[in-house]
Amino acid sequence: MRLWVWLLLCSGGLWCTQVLAQAGDGKIHIPVRVQGTKLEEPVDYFTELLIMALNASKAENEVIDIVFSDRDYSQARWIHLLQNDKRNFVIWTMTDKTREQQMRPIRIPLFKGLFGYRVLLIRKGEQARFDNVTGLTDLAKLLAGQGTHWPDTDIMLHNGLRVTTSETTESLFRMLSARRFDYFPRGISEAWFELMQRNEKNLVVEKNLLLYYPTAMYYFVNKDNEALAKRIESGLETLIDNGKFDQFFYNHPRINTGLEKLQRRKILRMENPFLPEETPVDNPRYWIDLNDISRSEVKPEDAVSR
């Protein structure tokens, strides 16, 4: 291995200890654990993009070996596992101030900020309950479902909305179907894709509303694994520079199945006081611009009293 490659690999210490095994093919194999399960692999946005980023920043004699999880966990459990695992381990989740203290963020939004644009999953036949919603005050009369440890939950509560929670996305889908709450906010990159993937018969996307709050979905690694963080960051920047990030983003079913369905919607803007100051909100190369999509917009209103 050339000296400059060795120095790069060892610059963070931990990365160096995990790349010393040389396989029979003469390559240096680098295991990287991810929160995704093997079942998600064929369509998993996050794993595909991570592999692209690591391949864009690796040396010629390196091979990235993705190691999938045996099972899925709640967000809180993934974060706990990452905090206590100093190996090459990557998770992806929405950022907030607490999470950036617990883990090392790679501050490049994986969905170009689209994760802050959220439509509502509702039960089929209940559109009329939402037709007269013109602002957060109206929406607060209905009950939302969210994850117990999701940053979105605190954002919605801060803005005066009523929320009930559960540990996992799967349980929230069941609760919505069972009439335990009225609507389930999902990102544009999630809603239609999930309904299609799950073959849901009783749930639909509400037709008129679009919630928005500034946020970002990031890759995170253990705070002590700076070398891995730099490798992912460098790779993502390369993909942005050569246009491959946008090509992947706009052609992935998670994205295009949602963007193509954004007709005129009322935007209900919400505050996000939990967004870290370090969020690169002023760097346009990281964010999507939806101004070219014609839609009506509800002006910001004061948050409903909690």
C-alpha positions as CSV (number, residue, x, y, z in Angstrom):
1,M,0.0,0.0,0.0
2,R,1.3,3.4,-0.9
3,L,2.4,5.6,2.0
4,W,-0.1,8.4,1.3
5,V,-3.0,5.9,1.3
6,W,-1.7,4.4,4.6
7,L,-1.5,7.8,6.2
8,L,-5.0,8.6,5.0
9,L,-6.5,5.4,6.4
10,C,-4.7,5.7,9.7
11,S,-5.4,9.4,10.2
12,G,-8.3,8.7,12.6
13,G,-6.8,5.6,14.3
14,L,-10.0,3.5,14.4
15,W,-10.3,3.2,10.6
16,C,-6.7,1.9,10.4
17,T,-7.4,-1.0,12.8
18,Q,-10.2,-2.3,10.5
19,V,-8.5,-2.4,7.1
20,L,-5.5,-4.6,7.8
21,A,-7.0,-7.8,6.6
22,Q,-6.0,-8.5,3.0
23,A,-8.1,-11.1,1.2
24,G,-6.8,-13.7,-1.3
25,D,-7.8,-11.3,-4.2
26,G,-5.0,-8.9,-3.1
27,K,-7.4,-6.2,-2.1
28,I,-7.8,-4.5,1.3
29,H,-11.4,-5.3,2.4
30,I,-13.0,-2.7,4.7
31,P,-16.1,-3.8,6.6
32,V,-18.7,-1.1,7.2
33,R,-21.7,-2.0,9.4
34,V,-25.0,-0.3,8.6
35,Q,-28.4,0.0,10.2
36,G,-30.1,-1.5,7.2
37,T,-31.2,-5.1,7.0
38,K,-30.5,-7.4,4.1
39,L,-34.2,-7.4,3.1
40,E,-33.9,-3.7,2.3
41,E,-30.9,-4.0,0.1
42,P,-32.4,-4.1,-3.4
43,V,-34.2,-0.7,-2.9
44,D,-32.4,0.9,0.0
45,Y,-31.6,4.5,-0.8
46,F,-29.2,5.0,2.2
47,T,-27.1,1.9,1.7
48,E,-26.7,2.5,-2.1
49,L,-25.7,6.2,-1.6
50,L,-23.3,5.2,1.2
51,I,-21.6,2.7,-1.0
52,M,-21.3,5.3,-3.8
53,A,-19.8,7.8,-1.4
54,L,-17.3,5.3,0.1
55,N,-16.3,4.0,-3.4
56,A,-15.8,7.6,-4.5
57,S,-13.3,8.2,-1.7
58,K,-11.5,4.9,-1.5
59,A,-8.1,3.9,-2.8
60,E,-7.8,1.6,-5.9
61,N,-6.8,-1.5,-3.8
62,E,-9.7,-1.1,-1.3
63,V,-13.0,-2.9,-1.3
64,I,-15.9,-1.7,0.8
65,D,-17.8,-4.7,2.4
66,I,-21.2,-3.6,3.7
67,V,-22.3,-5.6,6.7
68,F,-26.1,-5.6,7.2
69,S,-27.9,-5.8,10.5
70,D,-29.6,-9.1,11.5
71,R,-32.7,-7.2,12.6
72,D,-34.3,-3.7,12.7
73,Y,-34.5,-1.6,15.8
74,S,-36.1,1.6,17.0
75,Q,-34.2,4.9,16.3
76,A,-33.3,5.2,20.0
77,R,-31.8,1.7,19.9
78,W,-29.8,2.4,16.8
79,I,-28.4,5.5,18.3
80,H,-27.5,3.7,21.5
81,L,-25.7,0.9,19.5
82,L,-23.7,3.5,17.6
83,Q,-22.6,5.4,20.7
84,N,-21.2,2.2,22.1
85,D,-19.6,0.8,18.9
86,K,-16.3,2.4,17.7
87,R,-16.0,0.2,14.7
88,N,-16.9,1.4,11.2
89,F,-20.7,1.7,11.8
90,V,-23.1,4.1,10.0
91,I,-26.7,5.0,10.7
92,W,-28.9,7.5,9.1
93,T,-31.5,9.6,10.9
94,M,-32.9,13.1,11.2
95,T,-30.6,15.6,12.9
96,D,-31.3,17.7,16.0
97,K,-29.1,19.3,18.7
98,T,-29.1,16.3,21.0
99,R,-28.2,13.8,18.3
100,E,-25.3,15.9,17.1
101,Q,-23.9,15.9,20.7
102,Q,-24.3,12.1,20.9
103,M,-22.9,11.2,17.5
104,R,-20.6,12.6,14.7
105,P,-22.8,14.0,11.9
106,I,-21.8,14.2,8.3
107,R,-23.6,17.4,7.5
108,I,-24.7,16.8,3.9
109,P,-28.5,16.4,3.7
110,L,-29.2,12.9,2.2
111,F,-32.6,14.1,0.8
112,K,-31.5,17.6,-0.1
113,G,-33.8,18.9,2.6
114,L,-36.8,17.2,1.2
115,F,-37.3,15.3,4.5
116,G,-38.8,18.4,6.0
117,Y,-41.6,18.4,3.5
118,R,-44.3,16.1,4.8
119,V,-47.6,14.9,3.6
120,L,-50.2,13.1,5.7
121,L,-51.1,9.4,5.5
122,I,-54.8,9.0,6.4
123,R,-57.4,6.3,6.2
124,K,-59.2,5.8,2.9
125,G,-62.5,7.7,2.9
126,E,-61.6,10.3,5.5
127,Q,-60.4,13.1,3.2
128,A,-63.3,15.3,4.1
129,R,-62.0,15.6,7.7
130,F,-59.0,17.5,6.3
131,D,-60.6,19.5,3.5
132,N,-61.2,22.5,5.8
133,V,-57.8,22.6,7.4
134,T,-56.2,26.0,6.5
135,G,-53.6,26.3,9.2
136,L,-52.0,24.7,12.3
137,T,-54.9,25.7,14.5
138,D,-57.2,23.6,12.4
139,L,-54.8,20.7,12.2
140,A,-54.4,20.8,16.0
141,K,-57.9,19.6,16.4
142,L,-56.8,16.2,14.9
143,L,-54.4,13.7,16.4
144,A,-51.0,12.8,14.8
145,G,-49.0,9.7,15.2
146,Q,-45.2,9.9,15.5
147,G,-42.2,7.9,16.8
148,T,-41.5,8.1,20.5
149,H,-37.9,9.2,20.0
150,W,-38.2,11.1,16.6
151,P,-37.1,14.7,16.5
152,D,-40.3,15.4,14.5
153,T,-42.4,14.7,17.6
154,D,-40.8,17.6,19.5
155,I,-41.2,19.8,16.5
156,M,-44.9,19.1,16.2
157,L,-45.5,19.6,19.9
158,H,-43.6,22.9,19.8
159,N,-45.9,24.0,17.1
160,G,-49.0,23.2,19.1
161,L,-50.0,20.0,17.4
162,R,-51.4,17.0,19.2
163,V,-49.3,13.8,19.0
164,T,-49.5,10.3,20.2
165,T,-46.4,8.1,19.9
166,S,-45.1,4.6,19.4
167,E,-41.6,3.0,19.2
168,T,-41.6,1.9,15.6
169,T,-42.9,2.9,12.1
170,E,-44.5,-0.5,11.8
171,S,-46.6,-0.1,14.9
172,L,-47.6,3.4,13.8
173,F,-49.0,2.0,10.5
174,R,-51.0,-0.5,12.5
175,M,-52.3,2.2,14.9
176,L,-53.4,4.4,12.1
177,S,-55.3,1.6,10.5
178,A,-56.8,0.8,13.9
179,R,-58.1,4.4,14.3
180,R,-55.8,5.1,17.2
181,F,-55.0,8.5,15.7
182,D,-56.0,10.6,12.6
183,Y,-52.9,11.1,10.5
184,F,-49.3,10.0,10.1
185,P,-47.0,12.7,8.7
186,R,-44.4,11.1,6.3
187,G,-41.7,12.7,4.2
188,I,-42.2,13.1,0.4
189,S,-39.4,10.5,0.1
190,E,-41.4,8.1,2.3
191,A,-45.2,8.4,1.9
192,W,-46.0,7.1,-1.6
193,F,-43.0,4.8,-1.7
194,E,-44.1,3.1,1.6
195,L,-47.7,2.7,0.5
196,M,-46.5,1.0,-2.7
197,Q,-43.9,-1.1,-0.9
198,R,-46.4,-2.2,1.8
199,N,-49.3,-2.7,-0.6
200,E,-51.5,-0.8,1.8
201,K,-55.2,-1.0,0.9
202,N,-56.8,1.0,3.7
203,L,-54.4,4.1,3.7
204,V,-53.9,6.9,1.3
205,V,-52.1,10.2,1.0
206,E,-54.1,13.3,2.0
207,K,-54.7,15.5,-1.0
208,N,-54.3,19.1,0.0
209,L,-51.7,19.7,2.8
210,L,-48.0,19.9,3.0
211,L,-46.2,20.4,6.3
212,Y,-42.8,22.0,6.2
213,Y,-40.1,22.6,8.7
214,P,-36.3,23.0,8.0
215,T,-34.4,19.8,8.8
216,A,-31.9,17.3,7.4
217,M,-31.4,13.6,7.3
218,Y,-27.7,12.8,7.8
219,Y,-25.3,9.8,8.0
220,F,-23.9,9.5,11.5
221,V,-20.9,7.7,12.9
222,N,-19.4,7.2,16.4
223,K,-17.9,10.5,17.7
224,D,-14.5,8.8,17.9
225,N,-14.4,7.7,14.3
226,E,-13.4,10.9,12.6
227,A,-11.6,9.1,9.8
228,L,-14.8,7.3,8.6
229,A,-16.7,10.6,8.8
230,K,-14.2,12.3,6.6
231,R,-14.2,9.5,4.1
232,I,-18.0,9.6,3.8
233,E,-18.0,13.4,3.6
234,S,-15.3,13.5,0.9
235,G,-17.2,10.9,-1.1
236,L,-20.5,12.7,-0.9
237,E,-18.8,16.0,-2.0
238,T,-17.3,14.2,-4.9
239,L,-20.7,12.9,-6.0
240,I,-22.2,16.3,-5.7
241,D,-19.4,17.8,-7.8
242,N,-19.6,15.3,-10.6
243,G,-23.4,15.3,-10.7
244,K,-23.9,11.7,-9.6
245,F,-25.6,12.6,-6.4
246,D,-28.4,14.5,-8.2
247,Q,-28.6,11.7,-10.8
248,F,-29.1,9.1,-8.1
249,F,-31.5,11.4,-6.1
250,Y,-33.9,12.3,-8.9
251,N,-34.0,8.8,-10.4
252,H,-34.6,6.9,-7.2
253,P,-38.2,5.6,-6.6
254,R,-38.2,7.1,-3.1
255,I,-37.9,10.5,-4.7
256,N,-39.5,10.5,-8.1
257,T,-42.7,8.7,-6.9
258,G,-43.2,11.6,-4.4
259,L,-42.1,14.6,-6.4
260,E,-44.3,13.7,-9.4
261,K,-47.4,13.7,-7.1
262,L,-46.9,17.2,-5.6
263,Q,-49.8,19.1,-7.1
264,R,-51.0,22.4,-5.6
265,R,-50.9,22.0,-1.8
266,K,-51.3,24.3,1.1
267,I,-48.0,24.6,2.9
268,L,-48.2,24.8,6.7
269,R,-44.9,26.1,7.8
270,M,-43.6,25.1,11.2
271,E,-40.7,26.3,13.4
272,N,-37.8,23.9,14.2
273,P,-36.0,25.3,17.3
274,F,-34.1,22.0,17.6
275,L,-32.1,22.5,14.3
276,P,-28.4,22.8,15.1
277,E,-26.7,26.1,14.3
278,E,-24.1,24.2,12.3
279,T,-26.7,23.1,9.7
280,P,-25.4,24.4,6.4
281,V,-28.7,26.1,5.5
282,D,-27.0,28.8,3.4
283,N,-25.2,26.4,1.1
284,P,-27.5,26.0,-2.0
285,R,-25.6,23.0,-3.4
286,Y,-27.0,20.8,-0.6
287,W,-30.7,21.6,-0.9
288,I,-33.6,21.1,-3.3
289,D,-35.5,24.1,-4.6
290,L,-39.2,23.5,-4.9
291,N,-40.1,27.0,-6.0
292,D,-40.7,25.8,-9.5
293,I,-43.6,23.6,-8.3
294,S,-46.9,25.6,-8.5
295,R,-48.9,25.5,-5.3
296,S,-50.7,27.8,-3.0
297,E,-49.0,28.7,0.3
298,V,-50.4,29.4,3.7
299,K,-48.5,32.2,5.4
300,P,-46.7,31.3,8.6
301,E,-48.9,31.6,11.6
302,D,-48.2,31.7,15.3
303,A,-47.7,28.3,16.9
304,V,-50.9,27.1,18.7
305,S,-50.6,27.4,22.4
306,R,-49.4,24.2,23.9
